[in-house]
């Protein structure tokens, strides 16, 4: 590997990211700018930021690895990603969220729910849930990028985790959501180009679309025995209806991630960053195309990597990488593709990780500073908002300070440290699973309350609190008791 050329590529990339982050920092003049990008984001930036936040290394490395072991059944997730995660999210949820968020003066997703039901408890409980649960998701995204850096650059895994976290923390800490969204647009463009090249390359290497898919179908006899025992039938067919594998794929992965995307705090807040529904309409098509290309490519390449590894090394993908699904995509890239593309894809994967992580760190930071500390500090013995608080808008919001930085910025630092610690402790083959569990928790806790806030005027504060608590406790019970068994 030409480390001199790679170093130049990295330097240019980080200069571009740093410059974009600097522009955002110069244009961040208020709490409204820091938290929701001033409500004046361009449709292209909003669409790519939404898509790049949605599609992380969890989708490329984690779910691509799942496809590498279990096959193309996961492609049904693409349908839900587009139909639910983009169309329903933008058309039905996005418009109302943008309008109501502006009318309520909300700067975060928890504050949106809290002000809608006039309950500070909903705001700070939602903030606590986000701040405590999201580090797990952030950790698996970090792992996905670090695994690729480990396999392609021969870089120590722990060092890769640290470098990624520090770089991302720098521009999120000072640029706020503007810094996040501007860099998302840059990184999303890099991701899109890289994945288009990757999809074309794998079909070229394997002789064409028909030849590649036929070869994979004919390898059904090599399908992993543990997957067959659970109900799997091959890489190009769906598992047996009602089998343990079918239930896991459909409920945990396809529905958990597909539906859970509606209630992702870091995605919902994007709807409040544009100034009108017209911008949302213009963002929809861009976001749909971006997410379709990113997810389809990852799942197809993961599945077809079995053909490549078997034809060249006599082993299926999961056996070649030693049983770690998270290593299938990185190993395929570094083994099968020319050196120049490894550089491009490394940037694509870094962009995927950095775009998602920056949004996660920003969401966790504002959850601590704005939704937990400030909400509790201003509670004043009452769960309801005062008239003065209701009338506060954007740059009128004053945050608590710790020295020269806000509590939100301190929260970002804490979030980075937590994700690093968790990333070092988690086992292999965890990226897709960790993502599914987090999105499932968000769907159970937030989605019923979020739907009621948008579509049912008669929902009471007590009902919203009951839904939030019961959804959270049910999800945690299933996770800790049922899933653990």
XYZ file of C-alpha atoms in Angstrom:
485
model
C 0.000 0.000 0.000
C 1.243 3.454 -0.918
C 1.093 5.174 2.453
C 2.418 8.442 1.029
C -0.506 8.676 -1.408
C -2.912 7.566 1.296
C -1.570 10.243 3.592
C -2.161 12.912 0.952
C -5.728 11.687 0.413
C -6.397 11.819 4.152
C -4.879 15.259 4.546
C -6.975 16.664 1.696
C -10.100 15.036 3.111
C -9.593 16.362 6.630
C -8.748 19.833 5.292
C -12.060 19.822 3.410
C -13.962 18.649 6.498
C -12.150 21.179 8.662
C -12.905 24.028 6.260
C -16.597 23.131 6.080
C -16.706 22.891 9.871
C -15.020 26.301 10.098
C -17.645 27.856 7.811
C -20.361 26.415 10.031
C -18.651 27.754 13.156
C -18.520 31.242 11.628
C -22.259 31.071 10.911
C -23.267 29.722 14.329
C -24.353 32.745 16.360
C -27.192 31.495 18.565
C -28.609 28.468 20.349
C -31.020 28.060 17.443
C -28.057 27.889 15.057
C -26.221 25.398 17.287
C -29.201 23.096 17.838
C -31.296 23.261 14.645
C -29.061 25.065 12.123
C -31.110 28.270 12.222
C -34.141 26.667 10.489
C -32.778 27.783 7.093
C -31.024 24.691 5.722
C -30.849 24.154 1.941
C -32.868 21.119 0.700
C -29.770 19.413 -0.748
C -27.882 19.773 2.528
C -30.898 18.630 4.536
C -31.472 15.559 2.307
C -27.854 14.433 2.349
C -27.563 15.132 6.068
C -30.672 13.028 6.720
C -29.406 10.243 4.478
C -25.823 10.311 5.720
C -27.041 10.260 9.325
C -29.414 7.394 8.505
C -26.752 5.360 6.669
C -23.721 4.740 8.819
C -21.025 2.102 8.988
C -23.711 0.072 10.757
C -25.562 -0.212 7.441
C -22.470 -0.710 5.289
C -20.272 -2.858 7.528
C -22.807 -4.258 10.002
C -25.808 -5.082 7.826
C -23.559 -5.708 4.822
C -21.864 -8.330 6.991
C -25.233 -9.812 7.948
C -26.015 -10.121 4.229
C -22.616 -11.750 3.755
C -23.489 -14.530 6.175
C -27.258 -14.852 5.769
C -28.026 -13.504 2.286
C -30.266 -11.108 0.401
C -33.392 -11.495 2.530
C -32.288 -8.307 4.252
C -33.032 -6.419 1.010
C -36.617 -6.127 2.276
C -35.191 -3.623 4.736
C -34.460 -1.341 1.759
C -38.189 -1.186 1.007
C -38.991 -0.095 4.566
C -36.046 2.322 4.561
C -37.505 4.078 1.515
C -41.240 3.754 2.146
C -41.194 4.365 5.905
C -37.846 6.036 6.568
C -38.151 8.527 3.710
C -41.629 8.759 2.150
C -43.774 8.469 5.298
C -41.175 10.305 7.377
C -40.972 13.319 5.052
C -44.560 13.539 3.793
C -46.540 12.729 6.941
C -44.162 13.248 9.872
C -41.774 15.858 8.491
C -44.307 18.537 7.566
C -46.086 18.461 10.911
C -42.835 18.249 12.857
C -41.427 21.295 11.060
C -44.581 23.388 11.537
C -45.267 22.368 15.132
C -41.609 22.595 16.106
C -41.461 26.182 14.883
C -44.745 27.143 16.555
C -43.668 25.566 19.844
C -40.177 27.070 19.680
C -38.607 23.629 20.110
C -34.876 23.189 19.580
C -34.595 19.428 20.215
C -36.718 16.318 19.772
C -37.294 15.831 23.548
C -38.261 19.500 23.891
C -40.682 19.081 20.979
C -42.456 16.249 22.823
C -42.300 18.080 26.151
C -43.746 21.350 24.842
C -46.398 19.553 22.803
C -47.770 17.926 25.972
C -46.706 20.742 28.325
C -44.588 18.383 30.421
C -40.993 18.986 31.441
C -40.887 15.389 32.671
C -41.351 14.155 29.100
C -38.530 16.427 27.975
C -35.937 15.425 30.544
C -36.934 11.736 30.643
C -36.565 11.599 26.849
C -33.234 13.382 27.171
C -32.029 10.879 29.775
C -33.091 7.954 27.590
C -31.261 9.378 24.573
C -28.124 10.243 26.521
C -27.943 6.793 28.154
C -28.910 4.593 25.180
C -27.352 6.325 22.176
C -23.705 5.696 23.210
C -24.268 2.021 22.366
C -25.333 2.944 18.837
C -22.437 5.390 18.541
C -20.035 2.685 19.704
C -21.084 0.196 17.017
C -20.760 2.885 14.332
C -17.243 3.603 15.586
C -16.453 -0.109 15.515
C -17.596 -0.396 11.900
C -15.193 2.280 10.682
C -12.352 1.146 12.928
C -12.611 -2.432 11.619
C -12.095 -1.226 8.071
C -9.143 0.949 9.071
C -7.709 -2.049 10.912
C -7.984 -4.417 7.920
C -6.975 -1.998 5.157
C -4.376 0.188 6.897
C -3.034 -2.412 9.339
C -3.808 0.171 12.011
C -4.349 -0.827 15.623
C -8.095 -1.110 16.285
C -7.955 0.896 19.519
C -5.965 3.684 17.863
C -8.442 3.825 14.978
C -11.321 4.254 17.442
C -9.522 7.086 19.204
C -8.566 8.995 16.040
C -12.102 8.852 14.644
C -13.693 10.014 17.877
C -11.309 12.942 18.363
C -11.687 14.289 14.803
C -15.483 14.111 14.888
C -15.671 15.624 18.355
C -13.692 18.674 17.211
C -16.107 19.963 14.562
C -19.285 18.960 16.410
C -18.128 20.716 19.565
C -17.770 24.109 17.913
C -19.890 23.986 14.752
C -23.105 22.661 16.293
C -25.783 21.277 13.984
C -24.658 23.564 11.162
C -21.215 21.994 11.368
C -22.801 18.548 11.445
C -25.090 19.143 8.459
C -22.524 20.928 6.274
C -20.004 18.124 6.761
C -22.794 15.558 6.289
C -23.474 16.964 2.812
C -19.794 16.717 1.884
C -19.436 13.236 3.322
C -22.725 12.057 1.830
C -21.504 13.014 -1.638
C -18.301 11.019 -1.096
C -20.293 8.036 0.194
C -22.637 8.066 -2.809
C -19.812 8.103 -5.371
C -17.903 5.375 -3.532
C -20.885 3.022 -3.314
C -21.815 3.469 -6.995
C -18.269 2.467 -7.980
C -18.338 -0.483 -5.559
C -21.607 -1.878 -6.958
C -20.366 -1.621 -10.538
C -17.029 -3.175 -9.611
C -18.364 -6.314 -7.920
C -20.623 -7.159 -10.856
C -17.719 -6.528 -13.237
C -15.397 -8.804 -11.236
C -17.996 -11.598 -11.085
C -18.880 -11.455 -14.784
C -22.133 -9.506 -14.781
C -25.409 -9.202 -12.894
C -26.973 -12.473 -14.061
C -23.766 -14.481 -13.739
C -23.039 -13.203 -10.225
C -26.531 -13.834 -8.863
C -26.739 -17.265 -10.516
C -23.400 -18.265 -9.014
C -24.607 -17.224 -5.558
C -27.840 -19.210 -5.955
C -25.864 -22.302 -6.973
C -23.821 -22.074 -3.762
C -26.832 -22.906 -1.552
C -25.196 -26.182 -0.470
C -22.420 -24.140 1.185
C -24.841 -22.060 3.277
C -23.693 -21.907 6.945
C -25.024 -24.913 8.931
C -25.972 -22.782 11.943
C -28.142 -20.592 9.682
C -29.785 -23.682 8.140
C -30.551 -25.013 11.617
C -32.363 -21.760 12.400
C -34.439 -21.842 9.195
C -32.166 -20.321 6.543
C -32.523 -21.648 2.992
C -29.762 -19.900 1.025
C -28.224 -16.543 0.173
C -30.802 -15.687 -2.507
C -33.957 -16.927 -0.762
C -35.967 -15.923 2.287
C -35.805 -18.080 5.453
C -38.551 -20.569 6.218
C -41.738 -18.836 7.366
C -42.094 -18.964 11.155
C -38.575 -20.264 11.799
C -36.387 -18.640 14.477
C -34.276 -17.059 11.738
C -37.398 -15.694 10.011
C -38.638 -14.099 13.237
C -35.234 -12.592 13.984
C -34.811 -11.199 10.473
C -38.337 -9.814 10.159
C -38.974 -8.442 13.659
C -35.540 -7.403 14.921
C -33.794 -6.341 11.736
C -36.311 -5.455 9.017
C -39.165 -4.063 11.123
C -37.042 -2.906 14.054
C -34.758 -0.792 11.883
C -37.288 0.020 9.152
C -39.999 1.322 11.464
C -37.628 2.489 14.190
C -36.184 5.071 11.799
C -39.336 7.173 12.266
C -38.527 7.762 15.918
C -34.801 8.462 15.687
C -34.182 11.752 17.560
C -31.189 12.671 15.393
C -33.331 12.247 12.252
C -36.540 13.865 13.511
C -34.735 17.082 14.390
C -33.683 17.421 10.722
C -37.274 18.295 9.819
C -37.046 21.387 12.009
C -33.994 22.708 10.143
C -35.792 23.819 6.938
C -37.939 26.917 6.616
C -40.934 25.519 4.697
C -42.645 22.377 3.412
C -41.406 23.229 -0.075
C -37.842 22.497 1.051
C -38.987 19.168 2.497
C -40.559 18.185 -0.833
C -37.344 19.031 -2.664
C -35.334 17.013 -0.147
C -37.469 13.870 -0.428
C -36.315 12.585 -3.827
C -32.652 13.282 -3.107
C -32.865 11.463 0.220
C -34.707 8.481 -1.281
C -32.173 7.980 -4.084
C -29.264 8.331 -1.679
C -30.592 5.813 0.852
C -31.654 3.318 -1.856
C -28.195 3.291 -3.444
C -26.365 3.067 -0.122
C -28.406 0.219 1.366
C -28.864 -1.853 -1.804
C -25.153 -1.706 -2.552
C -24.099 -2.766 0.944
C -26.482 -5.734 1.080
C -25.789 -6.919 -2.482
C -22.016 -6.650 -2.102
C -22.136 -8.436 1.250
C -24.047 -11.363 -0.238
C -21.979 -11.573 -3.434
C -18.717 -11.500 -1.490
C -19.364 -15.214 -0.917
C -18.949 -15.842 -4.648
C -15.678 -13.926 -4.750
C -14.153 -15.608 -1.691
C -15.236 -19.083 -2.805
C -13.957 -18.681 -6.365
C -10.608 -17.274 -5.238
C -9.951 -18.883 -1.851
C -12.302 -21.869 -1.649
C -14.176 -20.490 1.380
C -17.426 -18.625 1.925
C -17.164 -15.115 3.346
C -17.912 -15.850 7.011
C -15.313 -18.647 7.099
C -12.669 -16.565 5.356
C -12.920 -13.766 7.950
C -12.861 -16.120 10.917
C -16.515 -15.850 11.921
C -16.744 -12.076 12.499
C -19.528 -10.655 10.295
C -18.271 -7.112 10.879
C -15.084 -7.994 8.970
C -16.721 -9.291 5.755
C -17.129 -5.965 3.915
C -13.765 -4.475 5.040
C -11.914 -7.693 4.131
C -13.599 -7.928 0.738
C -12.704 -4.325 -0.081
C -9.060 -4.652 0.936
C -8.687 -8.065 -0.775
C -10.671 -7.815 -4.001
C -10.437 -4.208 -5.092
C -7.526 -2.259 -6.577
C -5.507 -0.084 -4.259
C -6.859 3.196 -5.597
C -10.415 2.136 -4.795
C -9.467 1.061 -1.281
C -8.563 4.710 -0.703
C -11.885 5.909 -2.123
C -13.900 3.419 -0.133
C -11.955 4.175 3.018
C -13.028 7.793 2.627
C -16.607 6.637 1.968
C -16.612 4.557 5.121
C -15.016 7.313 7.161
C -17.627 9.711 5.796
C -20.415 7.289 6.751
C -19.079 6.946 10.274
C -18.326 10.621 10.775
C -21.676 11.828 9.449
C -23.666 9.517 11.714
C -21.442 9.928 14.756
C -21.443 13.704 14.509
C -25.247 13.674 14.615
C -25.264 11.226 17.502
C -22.778 13.234 19.533
C -24.670 16.453 18.826
C -27.973 14.836 19.848
C -26.483 13.451 23.056
C -24.855 16.773 23.908
C -28.054 18.771 23.480
C -29.958 16.066 25.368
C -27.722 16.571 28.400
C -27.363 20.343 28.239
C -30.758 21.478 26.999
C -33.166 18.651 27.815
C -31.820 17.336 31.110
C -29.813 20.001 32.948
C -31.724 23.097 31.815
C -35.138 21.407 31.961
C -34.577 20.186 35.527
C -32.894 23.435 36.619
C -35.861 25.478 35.393
C -38.503 23.090 36.680
C -39.377 25.396 39.571
C -41.566 22.868 41.392
C -43.927 22.466 38.435
C -43.969 19.982 35.575
C -45.544 22.543 33.230
C -43.820 25.273 31.212
C -44.232 28.872 32.331
C -45.501 31.545 29.948
C -41.985 32.999 29.788
C -40.495 29.633 28.802
C -43.173 29.047 26.167
C -42.430 32.428 24.597
C -38.678 31.841 24.427
C -37.437 31.371 20.867
C -34.068 30.479 19.330
C -31.366 32.946 20.282
C -33.271 33.936 23.428
C -32.353 30.593 25.012
C -29.519 30.741 27.508
C -27.713 27.538 28.404
C -26.030 26.575 31.650
C -22.261 26.986 31.563
C -19.328 24.958 32.822
C -16.402 27.338 32.652
C -16.218 28.599 29.072
C -18.310 25.868 27.454
C -21.990 25.059 27.622
C -23.368 21.924 29.225
C -24.310 20.732 25.735
C -20.670 20.894 24.675
C -19.673 19.092 27.865
C -22.289 16.481 26.998
C -20.663 15.983 23.599
C -17.321 15.313 25.281
C -18.916 12.825 27.677
C -20.728 11.111 24.786
C -17.449 10.678 22.904
C -15.764 9.142 25.938
C -18.696 6.784 26.591
C -18.791 5.553 22.997
C -15.044 4.930 23.068
C -15.234 2.893 26.268
C -18.203 0.862 25.024
C -16.568 0.358 21.615
C -13.508 -1.142 23.271
C -15.635 -3.495 25.380
C -18.134 -4.833 22.817
C -17.566 -8.251 21.172
C -17.327 -9.028 17.446
C -20.301 -9.268 15.047
C -22.099 -6.622 17.108
C -22.602 -3.721 14.672
C -25.912 -4.756 13.074
C -27.298 -6.137 16.333
C -26.471 -3.008 18.326
C -28.115 -0.823 15.687
C -31.279 -2.946 15.624
C -31.610 -2.922 19.410
C -31.211 0.856 19.672
C -33.710 1.539 16.903
C -36.129 -0.931 18.475
C -35.864 0.905 21.791
C -36.549 4.250 20.094
C -39.552 2.798 18.260
C -41.045 1.408 21.476
C -40.361 4.470 23.619
C -40.851 7.397 21.235
C -42.922 6.351 18.225
C -46.358 6.061 19.945
C -45.872 9.395 21.729
C -44.471 11.032 18.592
C -47.440 9.836 16.499
C -49.901 11.041 19.121
C -48.155 14.415 19.306
C -48.509 14.902 15.559
C -51.858 13.329 14.737
C -54.104 13.158 17.831
C -55.082 16.468 19.409
C -56.978 14.794 22.254
C -53.932 13.002 23.644
C -53.421 13.981 27.287
C -50.188 14.634 29.118
C -50.834 11.646 31.375
C -51.418 9.402 28.377
C -48.208 10.569 26.718
C -46.202 9.925 29.891
C -47.767 6.475 30.262
C -46.924 5.624 26.649
C -43.348 6.830 27.017
C -42.743 4.878 30.225
C -44.508 1.679 29.166
C -42.731 1.607 25.798
C -39.348 2.133 27.429
C -39.889 -0.480 30.139
C -41.315 -3.043 27.712
C -38.363 -2.657 25.357
C -35.847 -2.898 28.201
C -37.633 -5.964 29.605
C -37.522 -7.734 26.241
C -33.886 -6.743 25.789
C -32.623 -7.703 29.243
C -34.828 -10.716 30.009
C -36.145 -12.258 26.794
C -33.441 -11.375 24.256
C -30.622 -12.210 26.675
C -31.980 -15.746 27.005
